[in-house]
Amino acid sequence: MIDREQVRKVAHLARLELTDEEETQFSGQLNSILDYFEQLSELDTNNVEPTARAIDVVNMTRVDAQESYEARDRILEGAPDRDDDFFRVPQILNEG
Amino acid sequence: MASIRELHKQLIQKERTAVELAESTLESLQALEPKLHSFLSVTADQALEQARQVDAKIAAGEAIGMLAGIPIGIKDNMCTQGIRTTCGSRILQNFVPPYESTVTQRLKAAGAVMVGKTNLDEFAMGSSTENSAYQVTANPWDLERVPGGSSGGSAAAVAAGQCPIALGSDTGGSIRQPASFCGVVGMKPTYGLVSRYGLVAYASSLDQIGPFGRTVEDAAILLGAIAGYDPKDSTSLKVDIPDYASSLRPDFKPRSKLRIGIIKETFGQGLDAVVESAVTKAVEVLQSLGAEIQVISCPQFRYGLPTYYIIAPSEASANLARYDGVKYGYRVEEADNLLTMYAKTRAQGFGAEVKRRIMIGTYALSAGYYDAYYLKAQKVRTLIKRDFESAFQQVDVLICPTSPTTAFKAGEKTDDPLSMYLSDLMTIPVNLAGLPALSIPCGFDEQGLPIGMQMIGNVLKEDVLLSVAYAYEQATPWHTRTPTI
């Protein structure tokens, strides 16, 4: 069971501000989805290795060489708020 | 509606120019758009410029490739430099990518003419395209029904003839299920065959880009153009790419030893009778063409859905952490500190289904629950993969319905996430195992809605899949039907 308090905690971890209505809705829906997941406990997986990636590839490496990136300005142009060559954000630390 | 081969012939025989083809495509695209809403942006200027370059080559007597001058729609989760890429999300409503995805780069180099970016469920999360923040795409066969999802815009556009081919992406069925609902061919290649560089990530261990076409040959030509190793994607496979299209022969018959397995567990409860009967008849056609039919059991198949809905949201919750209103995309105005800015930006920028999956994923990965959900799901993923491995020791191709039903009505499942998830029951296990699979039309229900059959192949056996699909297509009339809009 996932209660409202837990929904609030998870939302905080996910950096999502939820409305009261969303909290109620998600508590109900997440519970039925988690119930649905329960069927996996029917399977014995004690001696089974987990699969993170279905098709194995060997480690991909490349020469660690510095390259200049031509699209620097295009990246900065996408910023919601910028100050010259910096991304601007609201205040990070509390004053005082 | 002409095939790529026919259009190519018209261009090289100078029956029409690439610009004329682009203009007439854009015209019919725009004429249908008020009814279908398949496109989020139409890129007419860029399309005409690309077409002019193809015409210049033809005029100069240069040889052009099969895709040169061919109009194409691109799902709006693939980055196109200088062209808005929204992912169907409010949080990327003004995002103009500073770089080009590998697939669109390759298509550009091949001379393909992108006519626009197609609609999708937000961040490719959904099965009906109703989760788009911008518009609801209609199914060309019945405008009150959904085109499937998440690549619903691409599927609808190809089915309606707004463009002859399109690209989609498939994480749990997002190419095959809309292909089934819209009566076109849609393929998810082997994981790693097509570069994901520039594809906006949803669930990275499952995402794969693939083609939509009205015929198997069109899908094969498009796959050939986008497949192949890319050093920019660390999961990209270093393998030789066969010429998929040229191995398709009009007189092709499956080898006498071609073994086809019917997945037992996909028939029965929850499957529409009309879908079951169409797929059963399709199997008889394949048998008459010389294939040997067996019934194969994949006992863990049904656990694919709960496994997927743990793994995919978990990966999504990490992938979507980047949308924080700092470097690009939407940012909320009213926030006096950074943390509040993040939480409010994400609250306003994401839609309900995306939030729901971020919540599921964050919960499944959080302290105390990781072993019970995420690790458990990864272990079941191994069991599902083993089922397929043992099946492919017995047969060359597996067959089942693509979706348990034909297209449902818009609004029918939006209030019940679980019932929406069920429409991907048959397609999801394939992504978990990384296998190639396609959906091909195999009939119509009593309301005239298309039915799709899924063919699943072993790792990197795209050529086998396409050959079998082509043989079936040539023996049946389904691909000749077009919707009246």
Coordinates of C-alpha atoms in Angstrom, one line a residue:
Chain A
M1 CA 0.0 0.0 0.0
I2 CA 1.2 3.4 -0.9
D3 CA -0.4 6.2 1.2
R4 CA -0.7 9.9 0.6
E5 CA 2.3 10.7 2.7
Q6 CA 4.4 8.3 0.6
V7 CA 3.1 9.9 -2.6
R8 CA 4.2 13.2 -1.3
K9 CA 7.7 11.8 -0.4
V10 CA 8.1 10.3 -3.9
A11 CA 6.9 13.5 -5.6
H12 CA 9.6 15.4 -3.6
L13 CA 12.3 12.9 -4.7
A14 CA 11.1 13.4 -8.3
R15 CA 11.0 17.2 -8.0
L16 CA 7.4 17.3 -8.9
E17 CA 4.9 19.6 -7.2
L18 CA 1.6 17.9 -7.0
T19 CA -1.8 19.4 -6.4
D20 CA -4.1 17.9 -3.8
E21 CA -6.2 16.5 -6.5
E22 CA -3.2 14.8 -8.1
E23 CA -2.0 13.4 -4.8
T24 CA -5.4 11.7 -4.3
Q25 CA -5.5 10.5 -7.9
F26 CA -2.0 9.1 -7.9
S27 CA -2.5 7.4 -4.5
G28 CA -5.3 5.4 -6.0
Q29 CA -3.8 4.7 -9.4
L30 CA -0.3 3.8 -8.1
N31 CA -1.9 1.3 -5.7
S32 CA -3.7 -0.5 -8.5
I33 CA -0.5 -0.5 -10.6
L34 CA 1.6 -1.8 -7.7
D35 CA -1.1 -4.5 -7.1
Y36 CA -0.7 -5.5 -10.7
F37 CA 3.1 -5.8 -10.2
E38 CA 2.4 -8.3 -7.4
Q39 CA 1.9 -11.1 -10.0
L40 CA 5.7 -11.1 -10.5
S41 CA 6.1 -12.7 -7.0
E42 CA 4.6 -15.9 -8.5
L43 CA 7.9 -16.4 -10.2
D44 CA 10.9 -17.9 -8.5
T45 CA 13.9 -15.8 -9.5
N46 CA 16.3 -16.9 -6.7
N47 CA 19.0 -18.2 -9.0
V48 CA 18.3 -15.9 -11.9
E49 CA 20.7 -13.2 -13.0
P50 CA 19.2 -9.8 -13.8
T51 CA 19.2 -8.5 -17.4
A52 CA 20.0 -4.8 -17.7
R53 CA 20.4 -4.8 -21.4
A54 CA 19.0 -7.4 -23.8
I55 CA 21.7 -7.4 -26.4
D56 CA 25.2 -7.5 -25.0
V57 CA 27.9 -5.2 -26.4
V58 CA 31.5 -5.0 -25.4
N59 CA 32.7 -1.9 -23.7
M60 CA 32.7 1.0 -26.2
T61 CA 35.8 3.1 -25.8
R62 CA 37.2 6.0 -27.7
V63 CA 40.4 8.1 -27.5
D64 CA 40.0 10.6 -24.7
A65 CA 40.8 13.6 -26.8
Q66 CA 39.5 17.1 -26.5
E67 CA 37.3 18.4 -29.3
S68 CA 35.9 21.8 -29.8
Y69 CA 32.1 21.9 -30.1
E70 CA 30.9 24.1 -32.9
A71 CA 27.3 24.5 -31.6
R72 CA 28.1 26.3 -28.3
D73 CA 26.1 29.4 -29.2
R74 CA 23.1 27.3 -30.4
I75 CA 23.1 25.6 -27.0
L76 CA 23.2 28.9 -25.1
E77 CA 20.4 30.2 -27.3
G78 CA 18.1 27.5 -25.9
A79 CA 18.5 28.7 -22.3
P80 CA 15.3 29.9 -20.6
D81 CA 17.4 32.6 -18.9
R82 CA 21.1 33.5 -19.5
D83 CA 23.6 36.0 -18.6
D84 CA 26.2 36.3 -21.3
D85 CA 27.8 32.8 -21.5
F86 CA 26.1 31.5 -18.3
F87 CA 22.8 29.8 -17.6
R88 CA 20.9 31.9 -15.0
V89 CA 19.0 30.2 -12.3
P90 CA 16.9 31.5 -9.3
Q91 CA 18.6 31.8 -5.9
I92 CA 20.2 28.6 -4.7
L93 CA 21.1 29.4 -1.1
N94 CA 18.9 31.0 1.5
E95 CA 20.1 34.5 2.4
G96 CA 21.3 35.1 5.9
Chain B
M1 CA -0.6 6.0 -53.3
A2 CA 2.7 5.2 -54.9
S3 CA 5.5 3.1 -53.4
I4 CA 9.1 4.3 -53.0
R5 CA 10.1 2.3 -56.1
E6 CA 7.4 3.9 -58.2
L7 CA 8.2 7.4 -57.0
H8 CA 11.9 6.8 -57.6
K9 CA 11.1 5.7 -61.2
Q10 CA 9.0 8.8 -61.8
L11 CA 11.9 11.0 -60.7
I12 CA 14.7 9.3 -62.6
Q13 CA 12.5 9.1 -65.8
K14 CA 11.8 12.8 -65.3
E15 CA 8.0 12.3 -65.3
R16 CA 7.9 14.7 -62.3
T17 CA 10.5 16.6 -60.4
A18 CA 11.3 16.2 -56.7
V19 CA 10.0 19.7 -56.1
E20 CA 6.7 18.8 -57.8
L21 CA 6.5 15.6 -55.6
A22 CA 7.2 17.6 -52.5
E23 CA 4.6 20.2 -53.4
S24 CA 1.9 17.7 -54.1
T25 CA 2.7 15.8 -51.0
L26 CA 2.6 18.9 -48.9
E27 CA -0.7 19.9 -50.5
S28 CA -2.4 16.6 -49.7
L29 CA -0.8 16.6 -46.2
Q30 CA -2.2 20.0 -45.4
A31 CA -5.6 19.1 -46.9
L32 CA -6.0 16.1 -44.6
E33 CA -4.5 17.8 -41.5
P34 CA -7.7 19.4 -40.2
K35 CA -9.2 16.0 -39.9
L36 CA -6.2 13.9 -38.8
H37 CA -3.9 16.2 -36.8
S38 CA -0.9 13.9 -37.5
F39 CA 1.7 16.6 -37.7
L40 CA 3.1 18.9 -35.0
S41 CA 5.1 20.9 -37.5
V42 CA 5.1 21.0 -41.2
T43 CA 8.6 21.8 -42.7
A44 CA 7.6 23.0 -46.1
D45 CA 10.5 25.4 -46.7
Q46 CA 13.2 22.9 -45.8
A47 CA 11.4 20.2 -47.8
L48 CA 11.3 22.3 -50.9
E49 CA 15.0 23.2 -50.5
Q50 CA 16.0 19.5 -50.1
A51 CA 13.9 18.6 -53.1
R52 CA 15.6 21.3 -55.2
Q53 CA 19.0 19.8 -54.4
V54 CA 17.7 16.4 -55.5
D55 CA 16.4 17.9 -58.8
A56 CA 19.8 19.6 -59.3
K57 CA 21.5 16.2 -59.1
I58 CA 19.1 14.6 -61.5
A59 CA 19.5 17.5 -63.9
A60 CA 23.3 17.1 -63.7
G61 CA 22.9 13.5 -64.6
E62 CA 24.1 12.1 -61.3
A63 CA 22.7 8.8 -60.0
I64 CA 20.4 9.2 -57.1
G65 CA 19.6 6.7 -54.3
M66 CA 16.2 5.1 -53.8
L67 CA 15.2 7.6 -51.0
A68 CA 16.3 10.8 -52.8
G69 CA 13.4 13.1 -53.2
I70 CA 11.0 10.8 -51.2
P71 CA 8.9 12.6 -48.7
I72 CA 9.0 11.4 -45.1
G73 CA 7.5 12.2 -41.7
I74 CA 9.7 12.1 -38.6
K75 CA 8.3 11.4 -35.1
D76 CA 8.8 14.5 -33.1
N77 CA 11.1 12.9 -30.5
M78 CA 14.0 12.8 -32.9
C79 CA 16.2 15.9 -32.8
T80 CA 16.3 18.0 -36.0
Q81 CA 18.7 20.9 -35.9
G82 CA 17.0 24.2 -36.2
I83 CA 13.6 22.6 -36.3
R84 CA 11.5 22.6 -33.1
T85 CA 11.3 19.2 -31.5
T86 CA 8.6 19.0 -28.8
C87 CA 8.3 15.3 -27.9
G88 CA 4.6 16.1 -27.6
S89 CA 5.4 17.8 -24.3
R90 CA 4.8 21.3 -23.0
I91 CA 8.2 21.2 -21.3
L92 CA 9.8 21.2 -24.8
Q93 CA 7.4 23.5 -26.5
N94 CA 10.1 25.9 -27.6
F95 CA 13.0 23.5 -27.8
V96 CA 15.1 23.9 -31.0
P97 CA 17.8 21.2 -31.0
P98 CA 21.3 22.4 -31.5
Y99 CA 22.2 19.1 -33.2
E100 CA 20.8 16.5 -35.6
S101 CA 19.9 12.9 -34.7
T102 CA 21.9 10.3 -36.6
V103 CA 18.8 8.8 -38.3
T104 CA 17.7 12.2 -39.7
Q105 CA 21.3 13.0 -40.7
R106 CA 21.5 9.7 -42.6
L107 CA 18.1 10.4 -44.3
K108 CA 19.2 13.9 -45.3
A109 CA 22.4 12.5 -46.8
A110 CA 20.3 9.9 -48.7
G111 CA 18.3 12.9 -50.1
A112 CA 15.0 12.0 -48.3
V113 CA 12.7 15.0 -48.0
M114 CA 11.3 15.6 -44.5
V115 CA 7.9 17.1 -44.7
G116 CA 7.2 17.5 -41.0
K117 CA 7.4 16.2 -37.4
T118 CA 4.6 13.9 -36.4
N119 CA 2.5 13.8 -33.3
L120 CA 3.1 11.3 -30.4
D121 CA 2.2 10.6 -26.8
E122 CA 4.2 12.8 -24.6
F123 CA 7.8 11.5 -24.4
A124 CA 6.5 8.4 -26.3
M125 CA 4.5 7.3 -23.2
G126 CA 1.2 6.0 -24.3
S127 CA -0.8 3.7 -26.6
S128 CA -3.2 6.1 -28.3
T129 CA -1.4 9.4 -29.0
E130 CA -4.0 11.0 -26.7
N131 CA -1.2 11.9 -24.2
S132 CA 0.2 14.5 -26.6
A133 CA 0.1 18.0 -25.0
Y134 CA -0.9 19.5 -28.3
Q135 CA -3.5 17.5 -30.2
V136 CA -5.3 14.2 -30.6
T137 CA -4.5 12.4 -33.9
A138 CA -7.4 10.6 -35.6
N139 CA -7.3 7.1 -37.0
P140 CA -7.7 7.5 -40.9
W141 CA -10.0 4.5 -41.0
D142 CA -12.4 6.0 -38.5
L143 CA -11.8 9.5 -37.3
E144 CA -13.5 8.9 -33.9
R145 CA -10.9 6.2 -33.1
V146 CA -7.3 6.5 -32.0
P147 CA -4.4 5.7 -34.3
G148 CA -2.6 3.8 -31.5
G149 CA 0.6 5.1 -30.0
S150 CA 2.9 6.4 -29.2
S151 CA 4.0 6.9 -32.9
G152 CA 0.3 7.5 -33.8
G153 CA 1.1 10.6 -36.0
S154 CA 3.6 8.7 -38.1
A155 CA 1.2 5.7 -38.5
A156 CA -1.8 7.8 -39.4
A157 CA 0.2 10.0 -41.8
V158 CA 1.4 6.9 -43.8
A159 CA -2.0 5.2 -43.7
A160 CA -3.7 8.3 -45.0
G161 CA -1.1 9.0 -47.7
Q162 CA 0.1 12.3 -46.1
C163 CA 3.6 11.0 -46.7
P164 CA 4.7 7.6 -48.2
I165 CA 7.0 6.6 -45.3
A166 CA 7.8 7.8 -41.7
L167 CA 10.0 7.0 -38.8
G168 CA 8.7 6.0 -35.4
S169 CA 10.3 4.8 -32.1
D170 CA 9.3 1.7 -30.2
T171 CA 9.9 1.1 -26.5
G172 CA 7.1 -1.3 -25.8
G173 CA 5.2 -1.4 -29.0
S174 CA 5.0 2.2 -30.1
I175 CA 5.7 1.4 -33.8
R176 CA 3.9 -2.0 -34.1
Q177 CA 0.7 -1.2 -32.2
P178 CA -0.1 2.0 -34.2
A179 CA 0.9 0.2 -37.4
S180 CA -1.6 -2.5 -36.5
F181 CA -4.4 0.1 -35.7
C182 CA -3.7 2.1 -38.9
G183 CA -3.2 -0.8 -41.3
V184 CA 0.4 -0.2 -42.3
V185 CA 3.7 -2.0 -41.9
G186 CA 5.8 -1.0 -38.9
M187 CA 9.0 -2.5 -37.7
K188 CA 11.0 -2.4 -34.5
P189 CA 14.6 -3.5 -35.3
T190 CA 17.0 -5.4 -33.1
Y191 CA 18.1 -3.3 -30.1
G192 CA 21.3 -1.6 -31.3
L193 CA 20.7 -1.9 -35.0
V194 CA 19.6 1.7 -35.4
S195 CA 21.4 4.5 -33.7
R196 CA 19.6 6.3 -30.8
Y197 CA 21.8 9.3 -31.0
G198 CA 19.4 12.3 -31.0
L199 CA 16.3 10.2 -30.1
V200 CA 14.9 11.8 -26.9
A201 CA 15.4 9.1 -24.3
Y202 CA 12.4 7.5 -22.7
A203 CA 13.6 4.0 -21.5
S204 CA 17.1 3.6 -22.9
S205 CA 17.5 -0.2 -22.6
L206 CA 14.3 -0.6 -24.7
D207 CA 14.0 2.4 -27.1
Q208 CA 14.6 1.7 -30.8
I209 CA 13.9 3.7 -33.9
G210 CA 12.2 2.0 -36.9
P211 CA 10.3 2.4 -40.2
F212 CA 6.7 2.8 -41.2
G213 CA 5.6 2.0 -44.8
R214 CA 2.5 1.1 -46.7
T215 CA 4.3 -2.0 -47.9
V216 CA 7.0 -4.3 -46.7
E217 CA 9.4 -3.2 -49.4
D218 CA 9.0 0.5 -48.4
A219 CA 9.8 -0.4 -44.8
A220 CA 12.8 -2.4 -45.9
I221 CA 14.2 0.4 -48.0
L222 CA 13.8 2.8 -45.1
L223 CA 15.3 0.4 -42.6
G224 CA 18.4 0.0 -44.9
A225 CA 18.9 3.7 -44.9
I226 CA 18.9 4.2 -41.1
A227 CA 20.5 1.0 -39.9
G228 CA 24.2 0.6 -39.0
Y229 CA 26.9 1.3 -36.5
D230 CA 27.2 4.8 -35.0
P231 CA 30.1 5.6 -32.6
K232 CA 27.8 8.3 -31.0
D233 CA 25.6 5.6 -29.5
S234 CA 27.4 3.2 -27.1
T235 CA 24.8 0.5 -27.6
S236 CA 25.1 0.6 -31.4
L237 CA 26.0 -2.8 -32.9
K238 CA 29.0 -3.2 -35.2
V239 CA 27.4 -5.4 -37.8
D240 CA 27.1 -5.6 -41.6
I241 CA 23.8 -4.3 -42.9
P242 CA 22.3 -6.6 -45.6
D243 CA 20.5 -5.0 -48.5
Y244 CA 17.1 -5.7 -47.0
A245 CA 15.0 -4.5 -50.0
S246 CA 16.9 -6.3 -52.7
S247 CA 16.5 -9.7 -51.0
L248 CA 12.7 -9.4 -51.4
R249 CA 11.6 -11.2 -54.5
P250 CA 8.1 -11.0 -56.1
D251 CA 8.3 -14.7 -56.7
F252 CA 9.7 -15.4 -53.2
K253 CA 8.4 -18.4 -51.4
P254 CA 9.5 -19.3 -47.9
R255 CA 12.2 -21.9 -47.9
S256 CA 10.6 -25.4 -47.5
K257 CA 12.2 -25.6 -44.1
L258 CA 11.0 -22.2 -42.8
R259 CA 9.6 -22.9 -39.4
I260 CA 7.0 -20.6 -37.9
G261 CA 5.9 -20.8 -34.3
I262 CA 2.5 -19.6 -33.1
I263 CA 2.8 -18.2 -29.5
K264 CA 0.2 -20.2 -27.6
E265 CA -0.2 -17.8 -24.7
T266 CA -1.3 -14.9 -26.9
F267 CA -4.5 -16.7 -28.0
G268 CA -7.5 -17.0 -25.7
Q269 CA -8.8 -14.7 -23.0
G270 CA -8.8 -11.0 -23.8
L271 CA -8.2 -11.5 -27.5
D272 CA -11.0 -10.2 -29.8
A273 CA -12.5 -13.1 -31.8
V274 CA -12.1 -11.2 -35.1
V275 CA -8.4 -10.6 -34.4
E276 CA -7.9 -14.3 -33.5
S277 CA -9.6 -15.4 -36.7
A278 CA -7.7 -13.1 -38.9
V279 CA -4.3 -14.2 -37.5
T280 CA -5.3 -17.8 -37.7
K281 CA -6.2 -17.4 -41.4
A282 CA -2.9 -15.6 -42.0
V283 CA -1.0 -18.5 -40.6
E284 CA -2.9 -20.8 -43.0
V285 CA -1.7 -18.6 -45.9
L286 CA 1.9 -18.9 -44.7
Q287 CA 1.4 -22.6 -44.4
S288 CA 0.1 -22.7 -48.0
L289 CA 3.3 -20.9 -49.0
G290 CA 5.3 -23.7 -47.7
A291 CA 6.1 -22.7 -44.0
E292 CA 6.0 -25.4 -41.4
I293 CA 3.8 -24.3 -38.5
Q294 CA 4.2 -25.3 -34.8
V295 CA 2.6 -24.1 -31.6
I296 CA 5.2 -22.7 -29.3
S297 CA 4.8 -22.0 -25.6
C298 CA 6.3 -18.9 -24.0
P299 CA 5.1 -19.3 -20.4
Q300 CA 6.6 -16.0 -19.1
F301 CA 5.1 -14.0 -22.0
R302 CA 2.3 -12.6 -19.8
Y303 CA 4.7 -11.3 -17.2
G304 CA 6.1 -9.0 -19.8
L305 CA 3.6 -6.3 -19.1
P306 CA 4.2 -5.9 -15.3
T307 CA 8.0 -6.2 -15.9
Y308 CA 7.9 -3.5 -18.5
Y309 CA 5.9 -1.1 -16.3
I310 CA 8.6 -1.4 -13.7
I311 CA 11.6 -1.2 -15.9
A312 CA 10.5 1.5 -18.4
P313 CA 9.2 4.0 -15.8
S314 CA 12.4 3.4 -13.7
E315 CA 14.6 4.3 -16.6
A316 CA 12.2 7.2 -17.5
S317 CA 12.4 8.7 -14.0
A318 CA 16.2 9.0 -14.5
N319 CA 16.1 10.1 -18.1
L320 CA 13.5 12.8 -17.5
A321 CA 15.4 14.2 -14.5
R322 CA 17.2 16.5 -17.1
Y323 CA 14.0 18.5 -17.7
D324 CA 14.7 21.0 -14.9
G325 CA 14.1 24.4 -16.6
V326 CA 17.8 25.3 -16.5
K327 CA 19.5 24.7 -19.9
Y328 CA 16.6 24.4 -22.3
G329 CA 12.9 24.0 -22.5
Y330 CA 10.1 25.5 -20.4
R331 CA 10.7 27.3 -17.1
V332 CA 8.1 28.5 -14.8
E333 CA 8.2 32.3 -14.2
E334 CA 7.2 32.5 -10.5
A335 CA 9.8 30.7 -8.3
D336 CA 12.0 32.4 -5.8
N337 CA 14.5 29.6 -5.3
L338 CA 16.0 26.8 -7.4
L339 CA 14.2 23.9 -5.8
T340 CA 10.8 25.5 -6.2
M341 CA 11.6 26.3 -9.8
Y342 CA 12.4 22.7 -10.5
A343 CA 9.3 21.3 -8.9
K344 CA 6.9 23.9 -10.4
T345 CA 8.5 23.7 -13.9
R346 CA 8.1 20.0 -14.0
A347 CA 4.6 20.2 -12.5
Q348 CA 3.5 22.5 -15.3
G349 CA 5.6 21.1 -18.1
F350 CA 4.7 17.4 -17.8
G351 CA 1.3 15.8 -18.5
A352 CA -0.5 13.3 -16.3
E353 CA 0.9 10.1 -17.8
V354 CA 4.5 11.3 -17.7
K355 CA 4.1 12.3 -14.1
R356 CA 2.5 9.0 -13.3
R357 CA 5.4 7.1 -14.8
I358 CA 8.0 9.3 -13.1
M359 CA 6.2 8.6 -9.8
I360 CA 6.2 4.8 -10.5
G361 CA 9.8 4.8 -11.5
T362 CA 11.0 7.0 -8.6
Y363 CA 9.1 4.7 -6.2
A364 CA 10.4 1.5 -7.7
L365 CA 14.0 2.8 -7.5
S366 CA 13.7 4.3 -4.0
A367 CA 15.5 2.9 -0.9
G368 CA 13.8 -0.2 0.4
Y369 CA 11.8 -1.0 -2.8
Y370 CA 14.6 -1.5 -5.3
D371 CA 15.0 -5.3 -4.7
A372 CA 11.3 -5.9 -4.7
Y373 CA 10.5 -4.1 -7.9
Y374 CA 13.4 -3.1 -10.1
L375 CA 15.7 -6.0 -9.4
K376 CA 12.8 -8.5 -9.5
A377 CA 11.7 -7.1 -12.9
Q378 CA 15.3 -7.3 -14.3
K379 CA 15.3 -11.0 -13.2
V380 CA 12.0 -11.7 -14.8
R381 CA 13.4 -10.0 -17.9
T382 CA 16.0 -12.7 -18.0
L383 CA 13.3 -15.4 -17.9
I384 CA 11.3 -13.7 -20.7
K385 CA 14.5 -13.6 -22.8
R386 CA 15.2 -17.3 -22.1
D387 CA 11.6 -18.2 -23.4
F388 CA 12.4 -16.5 -26.7
E389 CA 15.9 -18.1 -26.8
S390 CA 14.4 -21.6 -26.5
A391 CA 11.6 -20.7 -29.0
F392 CA 14.1 -19.7 -31.6
Q393 CA 15.9 -23.0 -31.2
Q394 CA 12.7 -24.6 -32.6
V395 CA 11.5 -22.0 -35.1
D396 CA 12.7 -19.1 -37.4
V397 CA 9.8 -16.7 -36.9
L398 CA 7.2 -16.3 -34.1
I399 CA 3.7 -15.1 -34.8
C400 CA 1.0 -13.6 -32.7
P401 CA -1.5 -10.7 -32.9
T402 CA 0.1 -7.3 -32.7
S403 CA -2.7 -6.0 -30.3
P404 CA -5.6 -7.9 -28.7
T405 CA -8.1 -5.5 -30.3
T406 CA -8.5 -3.2 -33.3
A407 CA -8.4 0.6 -32.7
F408 CA -10.5 1.8 -29.8
K409 CA -12.5 5.0 -29.5
A410 CA -10.8 8.2 -28.4
G411 CA -11.4 8.8 -24.7
E412 CA -12.4 5.2 -24.0
K413 CA -9.3 4.3 -21.9
T414 CA -8.0 7.6 -20.8
D415 CA -9.3 7.3 -17.2
D416 CA -7.9 3.8 -16.7
P417 CA -4.1 3.6 -17.1
L418 CA -4.0 -0.2 -16.7
S419 CA -6.6 -0.9 -19.4
M420 CA -4.6 1.3 -21.7
Y421 CA -1.4 -0.6 -20.9
L422 CA -3.0 -3.9 -21.8
S423 CA -3.1 -2.9 -25.5
D424 CA 0.7 -3.4 -25.5
L425 CA 0.5 -6.9 -24.0
M426 CA 1.8 -8.7 -27.2
T427 CA 4.5 -6.2 -28.2
I428 CA 6.2 -5.5 -24.9
P429 CA 8.0 -8.9 -24.3
V430 CA 9.8 -8.3 -27.6
N431 CA 11.4 -5.1 -26.4
L432 CA 12.5 -6.7 -23.2
A433 CA 14.3 -9.4 -25.2
G434 CA 15.7 -6.8 -27.7
L435 CA 14.4 -8.7 -30.7
P436 CA 13.3 -7.5 -34.1
A437 CA 9.5 -7.6 -34.9
L438 CA 7.1 -6.1 -37.3
S439 CA 3.4 -5.6 -37.6
I440 CA 1.7 -6.3 -41.0
P441 CA -2.0 -5.9 -42.0
C442 CA -3.7 -9.3 -42.0
G443 CA -7.4 -8.4 -42.3
F444 CA -10.2 -6.0 -41.3
D445 CA -12.9 -6.3 -38.7
E446 CA -16.6 -5.9 -39.4
Q447 CA -16.3 -2.2 -39.0
G448 CA -13.6 -1.9 -41.6
L449 CA -10.8 -1.4 -39.0
P450 CA -7.4 -3.0 -39.8
I451 CA -6.0 -5.9 -37.9
G452 CA -2.3 -6.4 -37.5
M453 CA -0.2 -9.6 -37.2
Q454 CA 3.1 -9.5 -35.4
M455 CA 6.1 -11.4 -36.7
I456 CA 9.0 -11.7 -34.3
G457 CA 12.5 -12.7 -35.4
N458 CA 15.7 -13.8 -33.7
V459 CA 18.5 -11.3 -33.0
L460 CA 19.5 -9.4 -36.2
K461 CA 17.2 -11.6 -38.4
E462 CA 15.5 -8.5 -39.9
D463 CA 16.1 -10.0 -43.4
V464 CA 14.2 -13.2 -42.6
L465 CA 11.3 -11.3 -41.1
L466 CA 11.0 -8.9 -44.0
S467 CA 11.2 -11.8 -46.5
V468 CA 8.4 -13.7 -44.8
A469 CA 6.3 -10.6 -44.4
Y470 CA 6.8 -9.8 -48.1
A471 CA 5.7 -13.3 -49.2
Y472 CA 2.6 -13.0 -47.0
E473 CA 1.9 -9.5 -48.3
Q474 CA 2.2 -10.6 -52.0
A475 CA -0.2 -13.4 -51.3
T476 CA -2.9 -11.3 -49.7
P477 CA -4.9 -8.2 -50.7
W478 CA -4.7 -6.2 -47.5
H479 CA -2.0 -3.7 -48.5
T480 CA -4.1 -2.6 -51.5
R481 CA -6.9 -1.2 -49.3
T482 CA -6.8 2.5 -48.4
P483 CA -9.0 4.5 -46.1
T484 CA -11.5 7.0 -47.4
I485 CA -11.2 10.2 -45.4

